[in-house]
């Protein structure tokens, strides 16, 4: 990810993060994918009414899908409102999908969604990562680093 892409994510009005993913997984490679959404789904995402908790990605017939992502029904929607938890298709190039498909054949690797954001053109994008699950001692190390950082920040604030 280059500097320009980081700037787009920072200035996006909507940033829906999967906060648990960085605690549970080590990220090996990241990709940015487009999302196939209906009209009321994009309106709900722009309102910030989505969640990536307990969601994951899988590959089926050369297409990549995200399962378990919750996009709340649009408040002003009518009878044509979308179901909250349906499988949604992600848009990646064939080369990227083939690379992911080869990698997830290795045991212990999975694809997890990290972030949903709106780009400059008003389209919903999702950052996904090829990830390996952390062991228990890795999780304890992450907690220790987080607590150390907090204590350093507190000490710097008082001085």
Short mmCIF file of N, CA and C in Angstrom, two decimals, residues 1-154:
data_model
loop_
_atom_site.label_atom_id
_atom_site.label_comp_id
_atom_site.label_asym_id
_atom_site.label_seq_id
_atom_site.Cartn_x
_atom_site.Cartn_y
_atom_site.Cartn_z
N UNK A 1 0.85 -1.16 0.00
CA UNK A 1 0.00 0.00 0.00
C UNK A 1 0.90 1.23 0.00
N UNK A 2 0.70 2.09 -0.98
CA UNK A 2 1.54 3.28 -1.06
C UNK A 2 0.93 4.44 -0.27
N UNK A 3 1.63 5.54 -0.24
CA UNK A 3 1.22 6.68 0.57
C UNK A 3 -0.11 7.26 0.11
N UNK A 4 -0.34 7.29 -1.20
CA UNK A 4 -1.58 7.85 -1.73
C UNK A 4 -2.79 7.02 -1.29
N UNK A 5 -2.65 5.70 -1.30
CA UNK A 5 -3.73 4.83 -0.86
C UNK A 5 -4.01 5.00 0.63
N UNK A 6 -2.98 5.20 1.42
CA UNK A 6 -3.17 5.44 2.85
C UNK A 6 -3.92 6.74 3.09
N UNK A 7 -3.62 7.77 2.30
CA UNK A 7 -4.31 9.05 2.43
C UNK A 7 -5.80 8.92 2.11
N UNK A 8 -6.13 8.12 1.09
CA UNK A 8 -7.53 7.92 0.71
C UNK A 8 -8.28 7.27 1.87
N UNK A 9 -7.66 6.28 2.53
CA UNK A 9 -8.31 5.62 3.65
C UNK A 9 -8.49 6.57 4.83
N UNK A 10 -7.50 7.43 5.08
CA UNK A 10 -7.58 8.35 6.22
C UNK A 10 -8.68 9.38 6.04
N UNK A 11 -8.84 9.90 4.82
CA UNK A 11 -9.83 10.95 4.62
C UNK A 11 -11.21 10.41 4.25
N UNK A 12 -11.37 9.10 4.23
CA UNK A 12 -12.67 8.50 3.97
C UNK A 12 -13.63 8.83 5.09
N UNK A 13 -14.86 9.24 4.76
CA UNK A 13 -15.82 9.57 5.81
C UNK A 13 -16.28 8.35 6.60
N UNK A 14 -16.14 7.17 6.01
CA UNK A 14 -16.57 5.93 6.66
C UNK A 14 -15.39 4.99 6.76
N UNK A 15 -15.11 4.52 7.96
CA UNK A 15 -14.07 3.51 8.17
C UNK A 15 -14.60 2.49 9.15
N UNK A 16 -15.01 1.35 8.63
CA UNK A 16 -15.54 0.28 9.45
C UNK A 16 -14.43 -0.75 9.58
N UNK A 17 -13.92 -0.94 10.80
CA UNK A 17 -12.76 -1.79 11.03
C UNK A 17 -13.15 -3.10 11.71
N UNK A 18 -12.35 -4.11 11.44
CA UNK A 18 -12.43 -5.38 12.14
C UNK A 18 -11.34 -5.34 13.21
N UNK A 19 -11.69 -4.85 14.39
CA UNK A 19 -10.70 -4.60 15.44
C UNK A 19 -10.10 -5.89 15.99
N UNK A 20 -10.87 -6.96 15.97
CA UNK A 20 -10.39 -8.21 16.54
C UNK A 20 -9.38 -8.92 15.64
N UNK A 21 -9.40 -8.59 14.35
CA UNK A 21 -8.56 -9.32 13.40
C UNK A 21 -7.08 -9.17 13.72
N UNK A 22 -6.62 -7.98 14.08
CA UNK A 22 -5.20 -7.80 14.34
C UNK A 22 -4.77 -8.52 15.62
N UNK A 23 -5.71 -8.78 16.52
CA UNK A 23 -5.39 -9.52 17.74
C UNK A 23 -5.34 -11.02 17.47
N UNK A 24 -6.19 -11.50 16.57
CA UNK A 24 -6.28 -12.93 16.34
C UNK A 24 -5.36 -13.45 15.24
N UNK A 25 -4.91 -12.56 14.32
CA UNK A 25 -4.16 -13.01 13.16
C UNK A 25 -2.91 -12.20 12.92
N UNK A 26 -1.92 -12.84 12.28
CA UNK A 26 -0.77 -12.15 11.70
C UNK A 26 -1.06 -12.00 10.22
N UNK A 27 -0.93 -10.78 9.69
CA UNK A 27 -1.25 -10.54 8.29
C UNK A 27 -0.01 -10.75 7.43
N UNK A 28 -0.16 -11.56 6.40
CA UNK A 28 0.94 -11.86 5.50
C UNK A 28 0.91 -10.98 4.26
N UNK A 29 -0.27 -10.74 3.72
CA UNK A 29 -0.41 -9.95 2.50
C UNK A 29 -1.79 -9.29 2.50
N UNK A 30 -1.89 -8.06 2.02
CA UNK A 30 -3.17 -7.36 2.00
C UNK A 30 -3.56 -7.01 0.57
N UNK A 31 -4.87 -6.94 0.35
CA UNK A 31 -5.43 -6.60 -0.95
C UNK A 31 -6.59 -5.64 -0.73
N UNK A 32 -6.88 -4.83 -1.74
CA UNK A 32 -8.04 -3.96 -1.72
C UNK A 32 -9.01 -4.45 -2.78
N UNK A 33 -10.25 -4.73 -2.36
CA UNK A 33 -11.26 -5.29 -3.25
C UNK A 33 -12.46 -4.38 -3.29
N UNK A 34 -13.10 -4.33 -4.45
CA UNK A 34 -14.38 -3.65 -4.56
C UNK A 34 -15.46 -4.56 -4.03
N UNK A 35 -16.64 -4.00 -3.79
CA UNK A 35 -17.76 -4.80 -3.26
C UNK A 35 -18.96 -4.64 -4.18
N UNK A 36 -19.69 -5.74 -4.40
CA UNK A 36 -20.93 -5.70 -5.16
C UNK A 36 -22.06 -5.52 -4.14
N UNK A 37 -22.71 -4.36 -4.19
CA UNK A 37 -23.75 -4.02 -3.22
C UNK A 37 -25.01 -3.55 -3.92
N UNK A 38 -26.12 -3.65 -3.21
CA UNK A 38 -27.37 -3.09 -3.73
C UNK A 38 -27.48 -1.64 -3.25
N UNK A 39 -28.52 -0.94 -3.70
CA UNK A 39 -28.67 0.48 -3.39
C UNK A 39 -28.81 0.79 -1.91
N UNK A 40 -29.61 0.00 -1.20
CA UNK A 40 -29.80 0.29 0.22
C UNK A 40 -28.58 -0.12 1.04
N UNK A 41 -27.80 -1.07 0.55
CA UNK A 41 -26.59 -1.48 1.28
C UNK A 41 -25.55 -0.37 1.28
N UNK A 42 -25.34 0.28 0.16
CA UNK A 42 -24.33 1.34 0.11
C UNK A 42 -24.79 2.53 0.96
N UNK A 43 -26.09 2.77 1.01
CA UNK A 43 -26.60 3.86 1.85
C UNK A 43 -26.37 3.57 3.32
N UNK A 44 -26.56 2.31 3.73
CA UNK A 44 -26.30 1.93 5.12
C UNK A 44 -24.82 2.03 5.46
N UNK A 45 -23.95 1.65 4.52
CA UNK A 45 -22.51 1.74 4.77
C UNK A 45 -22.10 3.21 4.91
N UNK A 46 -22.64 4.08 4.05
CA UNK A 46 -22.33 5.50 4.16
C UNK A 46 -22.81 6.09 5.47
N UNK A 47 -23.86 5.51 6.05
CA UNK A 47 -24.35 5.94 7.36
C UNK A 47 -23.55 5.30 8.49
N UNK A 48 -22.62 4.38 8.16
CA UNK A 48 -21.79 3.74 9.17
C UNK A 48 -22.45 2.57 9.86
N UNK A 49 -23.48 2.01 9.29
CA UNK A 49 -24.25 0.93 9.92
C UNK A 49 -23.82 -0.43 9.39
N UNK A 50 -22.57 -0.78 9.57
CA UNK A 50 -22.07 -2.08 9.15
C UNK A 50 -21.08 -2.60 10.18
N UNK A 51 -20.86 -3.91 10.15
CA UNK A 51 -19.95 -4.54 11.11
C UNK A 51 -19.23 -5.70 10.45
N UNK A 52 -17.95 -5.84 10.76
CA UNK A 52 -17.13 -6.93 10.23
C UNK A 52 -16.85 -8.01 11.27
N UNK A 53 -17.53 -7.97 12.41
CA UNK A 53 -17.31 -8.95 13.46
C UNK A 53 -17.73 -10.33 12.96
N UNK A 54 -16.91 -11.33 13.19
CA UNK A 54 -17.15 -12.73 12.80
C UNK A 54 -17.32 -12.91 11.30
N UNK A 55 -16.72 -12.08 10.50
CA UNK A 55 -16.81 -12.26 9.05
C UNK A 55 -15.51 -12.84 8.52
N UNK A 56 -15.62 -13.54 7.39
CA UNK A 56 -14.45 -14.13 6.75
C UNK A 56 -14.71 -14.21 5.26
N UNK A 57 -13.66 -14.47 4.50
CA UNK A 57 -13.78 -14.57 3.05
C UNK A 57 -13.49 -16.00 2.60
N UNK A 58 -14.14 -16.38 1.52
CA UNK A 58 -13.88 -17.69 0.93
C UNK A 58 -13.93 -17.56 -0.59
N UNK A 59 -13.32 -18.53 -1.26
CA UNK A 59 -13.27 -18.53 -2.71
C UNK A 59 -14.13 -19.68 -3.22
N UNK A 60 -15.03 -19.35 -4.15
CA UNK A 60 -15.93 -20.35 -4.72
C UNK A 60 -16.03 -20.13 -6.22
N UNK A 61 -15.62 -21.12 -6.99
CA UNK A 61 -15.70 -21.08 -8.46
C UNK A 61 -14.99 -19.87 -9.05
N UNK A 62 -13.83 -19.56 -8.54
CA UNK A 62 -13.04 -18.46 -9.07
C UNK A 62 -13.52 -17.08 -8.66
N UNK A 63 -14.43 -17.00 -7.71
CA UNK A 63 -14.92 -15.72 -7.19
C UNK A 63 -14.68 -15.69 -5.69
N UNK A 64 -14.45 -14.49 -5.18
CA UNK A 64 -14.20 -14.36 -3.74
C UNK A 64 -15.42 -13.70 -3.11
N UNK A 65 -15.84 -14.25 -1.98
CA UNK A 65 -17.04 -13.81 -1.28
C UNK A 65 -16.71 -13.51 0.17
N UNK A 66 -17.44 -12.58 0.76
CA UNK A 66 -17.33 -12.31 2.19
C UNK A 66 -18.61 -12.81 2.85
N UNK A 67 -18.45 -13.58 3.92
CA UNK A 67 -19.59 -14.15 4.62
C UNK A 67 -19.60 -13.65 6.06
N UNK A 68 -20.78 -13.38 6.57
CA UNK A 68 -20.92 -12.97 7.96
C UNK A 68 -20.84 -11.47 8.17
N UNK A 69 -20.67 -10.70 7.12
CA UNK A 69 -20.63 -9.24 7.26
C UNK A 69 -22.05 -8.74 7.48
N UNK A 70 -22.24 -7.91 8.48
CA UNK A 70 -23.56 -7.40 8.81
C UNK A 70 -23.69 -5.96 8.33
N UNK A 71 -24.62 -5.72 7.41
CA UNK A 71 -24.98 -4.37 7.00
C UNK A 71 -26.43 -4.19 7.40
N UNK A 72 -26.68 -3.31 8.36
CA UNK A 72 -28.03 -3.11 8.87
C UNK A 72 -28.96 -2.62 7.78
N UNK A 73 -30.25 -3.00 7.85
CA UNK A 73 -31.20 -2.49 6.86
C UNK A 73 -31.28 -0.97 6.92
N UNK A 74 -31.44 -0.37 5.75
CA UNK A 74 -31.49 1.08 5.64
C UNK A 74 -32.78 1.58 6.28
N UNK A 75 -32.67 2.59 7.15
CA UNK A 75 -33.80 3.08 7.92
C UNK A 75 -34.93 3.59 7.02
N UNK A 76 -34.58 4.30 5.96
CA UNK A 76 -35.58 4.87 5.07
C UNK A 76 -35.93 3.95 3.90
N UNK A 77 -35.43 2.73 3.93
CA UNK A 77 -35.71 1.78 2.86
C UNK A 77 -37.15 1.29 2.93
N UNK A 78 -37.63 0.77 1.83
CA UNK A 78 -39.01 0.28 1.77
C UNK A 78 -38.99 -1.24 1.69
N UNK A 79 -39.90 -1.80 0.96
CA UNK A 79 -39.99 -3.25 0.82
C UNK A 79 -38.77 -3.83 0.11
N UNK A 80 -38.00 -2.99 -0.57
CA UNK A 80 -36.83 -3.48 -1.31
C UNK A 80 -35.55 -3.46 -0.48
N UNK A 81 -35.70 -3.38 0.84
CA UNK A 81 -34.52 -3.39 1.71
C UNK A 81 -33.79 -4.74 1.60
N UNK A 82 -32.50 -4.71 1.84
CA UNK A 82 -31.65 -5.90 1.70
C UNK A 82 -31.65 -6.73 2.98
N UNK A 83 -31.33 -8.03 2.88
CA UNK A 83 -31.12 -8.83 4.10
C UNK A 83 -29.81 -8.41 4.76
N UNK A 84 -29.78 -8.42 6.09
CA UNK A 84 -28.63 -7.89 6.82
C UNK A 84 -27.38 -8.75 6.64
N UNK A 85 -27.50 -10.06 6.72
CA UNK A 85 -26.34 -10.94 6.63
C UNK A 85 -26.47 -11.85 5.41
N UNK A 86 -25.97 -11.41 4.29
CA UNK A 86 -25.93 -12.25 3.10
C UNK A 86 -24.49 -12.29 2.60
N UNK A 87 -24.18 -13.27 1.80
CA UNK A 87 -22.84 -13.34 1.21
C UNK A 87 -22.72 -12.26 0.15
N UNK A 88 -21.62 -11.52 0.20
CA UNK A 88 -21.40 -10.43 -0.76
C UNK A 88 -20.14 -10.71 -1.56
N UNK A 89 -20.25 -10.46 -2.86
CA UNK A 89 -19.14 -10.73 -3.77
C UNK A 89 -18.13 -9.61 -3.70
N UNK A 90 -16.84 -9.98 -3.72
CA UNK A 90 -15.76 -9.01 -3.76
C UNK A 90 -15.13 -9.03 -5.15
N UNK A 91 -14.62 -7.89 -5.56
CA UNK A 91 -14.06 -7.75 -6.90
C UNK A 91 -12.54 -7.64 -6.82
N UNK A 92 -11.87 -8.67 -7.30
CA UNK A 92 -10.41 -8.71 -7.41
C UNK A 92 -10.06 -9.19 -8.82
N UNK A 93 -8.82 -8.98 -9.22
CA UNK A 93 -8.39 -9.49 -10.51
C UNK A 93 -8.21 -11.01 -10.42
N UNK A 94 -8.25 -11.66 -11.59
CA UNK A 94 -8.09 -13.12 -11.62
C UNK A 94 -6.75 -13.54 -11.06
N UNK A 95 -5.72 -12.74 -11.33
CA UNK A 95 -4.39 -13.05 -10.83
C UNK A 95 -4.36 -13.03 -9.30
N UNK A 96 -5.00 -12.03 -8.70
CA UNK A 96 -5.03 -11.94 -7.24
C UNK A 96 -5.84 -13.09 -6.64
N UNK A 97 -6.95 -13.43 -7.27
CA UNK A 97 -7.77 -14.54 -6.76
C UNK A 97 -7.01 -15.85 -6.86
N UNK A 98 -6.31 -16.07 -7.98
CA UNK A 98 -5.51 -17.29 -8.13
C UNK A 98 -4.42 -17.36 -7.08
N UNK A 99 -3.77 -16.23 -6.81
CA UNK A 99 -2.72 -16.19 -5.79
C UNK A 99 -3.28 -16.55 -4.42
N UNK A 100 -4.43 -15.97 -4.07
CA UNK A 100 -5.06 -16.28 -2.79
C UNK A 100 -5.48 -17.74 -2.72
N UNK A 101 -6.01 -18.25 -3.82
CA UNK A 101 -6.46 -19.64 -3.85
C UNK A 101 -5.30 -20.61 -3.62
N UNK A 102 -4.15 -20.31 -4.19
CA UNK A 102 -2.97 -21.16 -3.99
C UNK A 102 -2.47 -21.07 -2.55
N UNK A 103 -2.52 -19.87 -1.98
CA UNK A 103 -1.99 -19.67 -0.63
C UNK A 103 -2.85 -20.32 0.44
N UNK A 104 -4.19 -20.26 0.28
CA UNK A 104 -5.03 -20.79 1.35
C UNK A 104 -5.08 -22.31 1.35
N UNK A 105 -4.44 -22.93 0.37
CA UNK A 105 -4.30 -24.40 0.41
C UNK A 105 -3.36 -24.82 1.53
N UNK A 106 -2.46 -23.92 1.92
CA UNK A 106 -1.55 -24.20 3.03
C UNK A 106 -2.36 -24.20 4.33
N UNK A 107 -2.08 -25.16 5.21
CA UNK A 107 -2.84 -25.22 6.46
C UNK A 107 -2.56 -24.00 7.36
N UNK A 108 -3.60 -23.53 8.00
CA UNK A 108 -3.46 -22.42 8.94
C UNK A 108 -3.65 -21.05 8.34
N UNK A 109 -3.82 -20.94 7.02
CA UNK A 109 -4.01 -19.64 6.39
C UNK A 109 -5.48 -19.41 6.07
N UNK A 110 -5.91 -18.18 6.19
CA UNK A 110 -7.28 -17.80 5.90
C UNK A 110 -7.30 -16.38 5.34
N UNK A 111 -8.45 -15.96 4.86
CA UNK A 111 -8.62 -14.61 4.34
C UNK A 111 -9.60 -13.88 5.25
N UNK A 112 -9.17 -12.76 5.82
CA UNK A 112 -10.03 -12.01 6.73
C UNK A 112 -10.21 -10.58 6.23
N UNK A 113 -11.42 -10.04 6.37
CA UNK A 113 -11.65 -8.63 6.04
C UNK A 113 -11.13 -7.74 7.16
N UNK A 114 -10.50 -6.62 6.78
CA UNK A 114 -9.91 -5.72 7.76
C UNK A 114 -10.65 -4.40 7.88
N UNK A 115 -11.03 -3.82 6.75
CA UNK A 115 -11.55 -2.45 6.74
C UNK A 115 -12.49 -2.26 5.57
N UNK A 116 -13.60 -1.56 5.82
CA UNK A 116 -14.49 -1.12 4.74
C UNK A 116 -14.41 0.40 4.73
N UNK A 117 -14.19 0.97 3.55
CA UNK A 117 -14.09 2.42 3.43
C UNK A 117 -14.72 2.86 2.12
N UNK A 118 -14.95 4.17 1.99
CA UNK A 118 -15.49 4.76 0.78
C UNK A 118 -14.34 5.49 0.08
N UNK A 119 -14.12 5.21 -1.21
CA UNK A 119 -13.02 5.85 -1.93
C UNK A 119 -13.44 7.22 -2.46
N UNK A 120 -12.56 7.85 -3.24
CA UNK A 120 -12.82 9.19 -3.76
C UNK A 120 -14.03 9.26 -4.67
N UNK A 121 -14.34 8.16 -5.34
CA UNK A 121 -15.44 8.13 -6.29
C UNK A 121 -16.76 7.69 -5.67
N UNK A 122 -16.78 7.49 -4.35
CA UNK A 122 -18.00 7.12 -3.66
C UNK A 122 -18.30 5.63 -3.67
N UNK A 123 -17.31 4.81 -4.01
CA UNK A 123 -17.50 3.36 -4.06
C UNK A 123 -17.01 2.73 -2.77
N UNK A 124 -17.71 1.69 -2.34
CA UNK A 124 -17.30 0.96 -1.14
C UNK A 124 -16.18 -0.01 -1.49
N UNK A 125 -15.11 0.03 -0.74
CA UNK A 125 -13.97 -0.87 -0.93
C UNK A 125 -13.72 -1.60 0.39
N UNK A 126 -13.09 -2.76 0.27
CA UNK A 126 -12.76 -3.55 1.45
C UNK A 126 -11.30 -3.97 1.38
N UNK A 127 -10.59 -3.77 2.47
CA UNK A 127 -9.24 -4.30 2.60
C UNK A 127 -9.34 -5.69 3.19
N UNK A 128 -8.74 -6.67 2.51
CA UNK A 128 -8.71 -8.03 3.01
C UNK A 128 -7.26 -8.45 3.17
N UNK A 129 -7.03 -9.44 4.00
CA UNK A 129 -5.66 -9.89 4.25
C UNK A 129 -5.59 -11.41 4.26
N UNK A 130 -4.50 -11.90 3.73
CA UNK A 130 -4.14 -13.30 3.88
C UNK A 130 -3.50 -13.40 5.26
N UNK A 131 -4.04 -14.24 6.12
CA UNK A 131 -3.62 -14.21 7.52
C UNK A 131 -3.38 -15.61 8.07
N UNK A 132 -2.53 -15.65 9.09
CA UNK A 132 -2.26 -16.88 9.84
C UNK A 132 -2.67 -16.62 11.28
N UNK A 133 -3.38 -17.55 11.87
CA UNK A 133 -3.85 -17.39 13.24
C UNK A 133 -2.70 -17.34 14.23
N UNK A 134 -2.85 -16.50 15.25
CA UNK A 134 -1.82 -16.38 16.28
C UNK A 134 -2.00 -17.48 17.31
N UNK A 135 -0.90 -17.88 17.90
CA UNK A 135 -0.92 -18.81 19.01
C UNK A 135 -1.22 -18.03 20.30
N UNK A 136 -1.44 -18.76 21.37
CA UNK A 136 -1.79 -18.11 22.64
C UNK A 136 -0.67 -17.20 23.14
N UNK A 137 0.58 -17.63 23.00
CA UNK A 137 1.68 -16.80 23.48
C UNK A 137 1.86 -15.55 22.62
N UNK A 138 1.50 -15.63 21.33
CA UNK A 138 1.55 -14.43 20.49
C UNK A 138 0.51 -13.41 20.95
N UNK A 139 -0.66 -13.90 21.35
CA UNK A 139 -1.71 -13.00 21.82
C UNK A 139 -1.29 -12.32 23.13
N UNK A 140 -0.65 -13.08 24.00
CA UNK A 140 -0.18 -12.48 25.25
C UNK A 140 0.87 -11.42 24.99
N UNK A 141 1.73 -11.67 24.00
CA UNK A 141 2.74 -10.68 23.63
C UNK A 141 2.08 -9.41 23.10
N UNK A 142 1.02 -9.55 22.31
CA UNK A 142 0.30 -8.39 21.79
C UNK A 142 -0.32 -7.58 22.91
N UNK A 143 -0.90 -8.27 23.89
CA UNK A 143 -1.50 -7.58 25.04
C UNK A 143 -0.43 -6.83 25.82
N UNK A 144 0.73 -7.47 26.03
CA UNK A 144 1.81 -6.84 26.78
C UNK A 144 2.32 -5.59 26.06
N UNK A 145 2.51 -5.67 24.74
CA UNK A 145 2.96 -4.50 23.97
C UNK A 145 1.94 -3.37 24.05
N UNK A 146 0.67 -3.71 23.99
CA UNK A 146 -0.39 -2.69 24.06
C UNK A 146 -0.39 -2.00 25.42
N UNK A 147 -0.23 -2.79 26.50
CA UNK A 147 -0.19 -2.21 27.85
C UNK A 147 1.05 -1.35 28.04
N UNK A 148 2.19 -1.79 27.53
CA UNK A 148 3.42 -1.00 27.62
C UNK A 148 3.28 0.33 26.89
N UNK A 149 2.67 0.30 25.73
CA UNK A 149 2.47 1.53 24.96
C UNK A 149 1.56 2.50 25.72
N UNK A 150 0.52 1.98 26.33
CA UNK A 150 -0.39 2.81 27.12
C UNK A 150 0.33 3.45 28.30
N UNK A 151 1.15 2.67 29.00
CA UNK A 151 1.84 3.22 30.17
C UNK A 151 2.86 4.28 29.75
N UNK A 152 3.53 4.09 28.62
CA UNK A 152 4.47 5.09 28.11
C UNK A 152 3.72 6.36 27.75
N UNK A 153 2.56 6.21 27.08
CA UNK A 153 1.77 7.39 26.72
C UNK A 153 1.29 8.15 27.95
N UNK A 154 0.87 7.41 28.98
CA UNK A 154 0.44 8.06 30.23
C UNK A 154 1.59 8.82 30.88
#
